[in-house]
């Protein structure tokens, strides 16, 4: 197992386009988290899955954002009608019951032009 | 509202110096406090603290938690240029849900 994998590593898109990111967590981890990080700030929570169930969503996650984890393994984060303010690093992390702390992926850097 | 506040926001030191990074928090249903180091990419885990007064050490890094006063410190002794990074403090809430991060302390160690 090579840790948490995120694809793509970088994405440049025009304003108004839709984008989708993928996260493959550590295989035995049942919890998966999406965070967003902008320059000079710590990661901000977006959403959390336990297995396939999405248990919490941040107020930051507008109607344009949707996340899925269909079989409790990989997850996707889709942003529709992207805006320049969506430009950020999108980080995925995973963990398992009874363990503290996350393992983060390397992130997907989104630039909306 | 839950919050984690780190200070200072940035710090410049010379190699060999000792630094102390601060983290205070107000979080409901506290489960643990974590420190991460972030260089160019994803944060990497340093320490997890759950009990007051017990120091965690790893080489030149150490950390301690005060749950009564709601703060933690991260010490780095004999700093090296490779310690240059953003150090993130985060508090994990019980129930396995979100972890709240501070904005980080950006440390730059000059040779």
Short mmCIF file of C-alpha atoms in Angstrom, two decimals:
data_model
loop_
_atom_site.label_atom_id
_atom_site.label_comp_id
_atom_site.label_asym_id
_atom_site.label_seq_id
_atom_site.Cartn_x
_atom_site.Cartn_y
_atom_site.Cartn_z
CA UNK A 1 0.00 0.00 0.00
CA UNK A 2 1.48 3.32 -1.07
CA UNK A 3 -0.65 5.57 1.13
CA UNK A 4 -3.41 7.96 0.09
CA UNK A 5 -3.40 8.65 -3.62
CA UNK A 6 -4.99 11.66 -5.29
CA UNK A 7 -5.50 12.40 -8.97
CA UNK A 8 -4.87 14.57 -10.79
CA UNK A 9 -2.03 16.36 -9.05
CA UNK A 10 -2.76 19.61 -10.84
CA UNK A 11 -5.81 20.89 -12.68
CA UNK A 12 -6.22 24.15 -14.56
CA UNK A 13 -9.71 24.90 -15.74
CA UNK A 14 -11.68 27.78 -17.14
CA UNK A 15 -14.30 29.44 -15.00
CA UNK A 16 -17.65 27.76 -15.43
CA UNK A 17 -16.28 24.33 -16.21
CA UNK A 18 -16.87 21.24 -14.07
CA UNK A 19 -14.00 19.34 -12.49
CA UNK A 20 -13.75 16.01 -10.70
CA UNK A 21 -11.01 14.81 -8.39
CA UNK A 22 -10.34 11.31 -7.19
CA UNK A 23 -8.98 9.99 -3.90
CA UNK A 24 -7.90 6.43 -3.17
CA UNK A 25 -7.44 6.02 0.59
CA UNK A 26 -5.33 3.48 2.42
CA UNK A 27 -7.17 0.23 1.79
CA UNK A 28 -7.96 -0.69 5.39
CA UNK A 29 -9.11 2.82 6.33
CA UNK A 30 -12.88 3.18 6.62
CA UNK A 31 -12.89 6.95 7.13
CA UNK A 32 -12.24 9.42 4.37
CA UNK A 33 -12.08 13.21 4.57
CA UNK A 34 -11.88 16.04 2.09
CA UNK A 35 -10.21 19.31 3.04
CA UNK A 36 -9.46 22.49 1.13
CA UNK A 37 -6.37 24.58 1.75
CA UNK A 38 -5.63 28.05 0.45
CA UNK A 39 -2.33 29.89 0.66
CA UNK A 40 -1.34 30.79 4.19
CA UNK A 41 -4.19 28.91 5.79
CA UNK A 42 -4.60 25.54 7.43
CA UNK A 43 -6.77 22.88 5.83
CA UNK A 44 -10.52 23.56 6.05
CA UNK A 45 -12.90 20.65 6.49
CA UNK A 46 -15.26 19.96 3.59
CA UNK A 47 -16.80 16.56 4.16
CA UNK A 48 -16.39 13.17 5.83
CA UNK A 49 -17.31 9.61 4.91
CA UNK A 50 -17.47 6.58 7.09
CA UNK A 51 -17.45 3.70 4.65
CA UNK A 52 -19.90 4.79 1.93
CA UNK A 53 -21.98 7.06 4.15
CA UNK A 54 -21.39 10.80 4.00
CA UNK A 55 -21.81 11.75 7.65
CA UNK A 56 -20.94 15.41 7.72
CA UNK A 57 -20.68 18.30 5.27
CA UNK A 58 -19.28 21.73 5.97
CA UNK A 59 -21.21 24.92 5.30
CA UNK A 60 -18.30 25.67 2.96
CA UNK A 61 -19.61 22.97 0.65
CA UNK A 62 -22.02 24.88 -1.55
CA UNK A 63 -24.53 23.31 -3.92
CA UNK A 64 -21.84 23.28 -6.59
CA UNK A 65 -19.80 20.77 -4.63
CA UNK A 66 -20.65 17.10 -4.37
CA UNK A 67 -18.70 14.16 -3.03
CA UNK A 68 -19.28 10.45 -3.31
CA UNK A 69 -17.76 7.28 -2.01
CA UNK A 70 -19.91 4.71 -3.79
CA UNK A 71 -18.42 1.46 -2.53
CA UNK A 72 -16.70 2.69 0.58
CA UNK A 73 -13.33 2.66 -1.13
CA UNK A 74 -12.28 5.52 -3.44
CA UNK A 75 -14.01 8.88 -3.36
CA UNK A 76 -14.67 11.62 -5.89
CA UNK A 77 -15.15 15.34 -5.32
CA UNK A 78 -16.90 17.24 -8.09
CA UNK A 79 -17.11 21.00 -8.43
CA UNK A 80 -19.64 22.31 -10.91
CA UNK A 81 -19.50 25.70 -12.59
CA UNK A 82 -16.11 26.50 -11.09
CA UNK A 83 -15.34 30.00 -9.86
CA UNK A 84 -12.00 31.68 -9.31
CA UNK A 85 -12.54 31.42 -5.56
CA UNK A 86 -12.46 27.64 -5.88
CA UNK A 87 -8.74 27.81 -6.65
CA UNK A 88 -7.05 25.92 -3.82
CA UNK A 89 -5.33 22.70 -2.85
CA UNK A 90 -7.86 19.93 -2.29
CA UNK A 91 -6.58 17.40 0.20
CA UNK A 92 -7.93 13.95 0.90
CA UNK A 93 -7.12 12.08 4.08
CA UNK A 94 -8.05 8.73 5.55
CA UNK A 95 -8.05 7.06 8.93
CA UNK A 96 -9.55 4.07 10.67
CA UNK A 97 -11.58 3.42 13.80
CA UNK A 98 -9.57 3.49 16.97
CA UNK A 99 -6.69 5.38 15.41
CA UNK A 100 -5.79 9.00 15.87
CA UNK A 101 -4.73 11.40 13.19
CA UNK A 102 -4.97 11.24 9.43
CA UNK A 103 -2.83 10.15 6.56
CA UNK A 104 -3.02 12.81 3.89
CA UNK A 105 -2.69 12.47 0.16
CA UNK A 106 -0.46 14.83 -1.81
CA UNK A 107 -3.47 16.86 -2.87
CA UNK A 108 -4.92 18.18 -6.11
CA UNK A 109 -4.06 21.79 -6.86
CA UNK A 110 -6.92 23.48 -8.72
CA UNK A 111 -6.44 26.72 -10.59
CA UNK A 112 -9.50 28.37 -12.09
CA UNK A 113 -8.69 30.94 -14.75
CA UNK B 1 -17.62 28.09 17.00
CA UNK B 2 -14.68 25.70 17.21
CA UNK B 3 -11.33 27.32 16.63
CA UNK B 4 -7.61 26.60 16.79
CA UNK B 5 -5.23 29.54 17.00
CA UNK B 6 -1.50 29.27 16.42
CA UNK B 7 1.23 31.74 17.21
CA UNK B 8 3.43 33.13 15.96
CA UNK B 9 2.24 33.07 12.36
CA UNK B 10 5.82 33.12 11.14
CA UNK B 11 9.26 32.81 12.62
CA UNK B 12 12.79 33.20 11.31
CA UNK B 13 15.66 31.70 13.30
CA UNK B 14 19.25 30.63 12.80
CA UNK B 15 20.46 27.07 12.74
CA UNK B 16 21.01 25.80 16.26
CA UNK B 17 18.34 27.98 17.83
CA UNK B 18 15.50 26.52 19.90
CA UNK B 19 11.94 27.47 18.97
CA UNK B 20 8.59 27.15 20.70
CA UNK B 21 5.39 27.12 18.70
CA UNK B 22 2.07 27.76 20.41
CA UNK B 23 -1.40 26.41 19.85
CA UNK B 24 -4.57 27.32 21.74
CA UNK B 25 -7.97 25.84 21.07
CA UNK B 26 -11.66 26.04 21.80
CA UNK B 27 -13.24 22.86 20.49
CA UNK B 28 -16.28 20.97 21.69
CA UNK B 29 -15.93 17.26 22.34
CA UNK B 30 -12.13 17.26 22.35
CA UNK B 31 -10.58 13.94 21.44
CA UNK B 32 -6.95 14.67 20.64
CA UNK B 33 -4.55 17.39 19.57
CA UNK B 34 -2.23 16.73 16.68
CA UNK B 35 0.81 18.42 15.23
CA UNK B 36 1.68 18.14 11.55
CA UNK B 37 4.61 19.37 9.48
CA UNK B 38 3.83 20.65 6.01
CA UNK B 39 6.54 21.32 3.48
CA UNK B 40 5.56 21.60 -0.14
CA UNK B 41 2.81 19.05 -0.23
CA UNK B 42 0.58 17.24 2.22
CA UNK B 43 0.89 17.56 6.00
CA UNK B 44 2.83 14.77 7.65
CA UNK B 45 1.97 13.59 11.13
CA UNK B 46 4.29 14.50 14.02
CA UNK B 47 2.53 13.98 17.35
CA UNK B 48 -0.79 13.09 18.85
CA UNK B 49 -1.59 14.25 22.39
CA UNK B 50 -4.56 13.25 24.45
CA UNK B 51 -3.48 13.68 28.07
CA UNK B 52 -2.27 16.74 29.90
CA UNK B 53 1.28 17.00 31.12
CA UNK B 54 2.73 14.05 29.24
CA UNK B 55 5.52 15.12 26.92
CA UNK B 56 5.87 13.43 23.58
CA UNK B 57 9.35 13.39 22.06
CA UNK B 58 10.78 12.50 18.72
CA UNK B 59 14.41 13.41 18.26
CA UNK B 60 14.75 17.17 18.55
CA UNK B 61 11.00 17.72 18.59
CA UNK B 62 8.80 17.56 21.65
CA UNK B 63 5.26 18.56 22.50
CA UNK B 64 3.04 18.85 25.53
CA UNK B 65 -0.66 19.48 26.10
CA UNK B 66 -2.47 21.41 28.83
CA UNK B 67 -6.16 20.47 28.70
CA UNK B 68 -7.06 22.78 31.55
CA UNK B 69 -5.67 25.87 29.86
CA UNK B 70 -6.51 24.54 26.37
CA UNK B 71 -3.14 24.89 24.75
CA UNK B 72 -0.20 22.95 23.45
CA UNK B 73 3.39 23.80 22.57
CA UNK B 74 5.76 22.28 20.08
CA UNK B 75 9.47 22.67 20.82
CA UNK B 76 12.25 22.19 18.32
CA UNK B 77 15.79 22.23 19.69
CA UNK B 78 19.01 22.71 17.72
CA UNK B 79 17.05 23.71 14.62
CA UNK B 80 18.29 22.73 11.17
CA UNK B 81 17.46 24.13 7.74
CA UNK B 82 15.44 20.98 7.08
CA UNK B 83 13.07 22.05 9.84
CA UNK B 84 11.87 24.91 7.63
CA UNK B 85 8.19 24.23 7.05
CA UNK B 86 4.69 25.15 8.14
CA UNK B 87 3.75 23.51 11.43
CA UNK B 88 0.05 22.85 11.78
CA UNK B 89 -1.81 22.27 15.01
CA UNK B 90 -5.14 20.47 14.78
CA UNK B 91 -7.79 19.28 17.20
CA UNK B 92 -9.74 16.13 16.49
CA UNK B 93 -13.28 16.01 17.77
CA UNK B 94 -14.80 12.91 19.26
CA UNK B 95 -16.99 10.75 17.06
CA UNK B 96 -14.36 10.58 14.33
CA UNK B 97 -15.63 13.59 12.52
CA UNK B 98 -13.80 16.62 11.38
CA UNK B 99 -10.47 17.85 12.62
CA UNK B 100 -10.09 21.60 13.00
CA UNK B 101 -6.78 23.03 11.88
CA UNK B 102 -5.02 26.21 12.84
CA UNK B 103 -3.55 28.47 10.19
CA UNK B 104 -0.08 27.20 10.92
CA UNK B 105 3.26 28.68 11.96
CA UNK B 106 5.68 29.19 9.09
CA UNK B 107 9.20 28.48 10.33
CA UNK B 108 12.27 29.46 8.34
CA UNK B 109 15.65 28.30 9.59
CA UNK B 110 18.62 30.21 8.18
CA UNK B 111 21.92 28.45 7.64
#
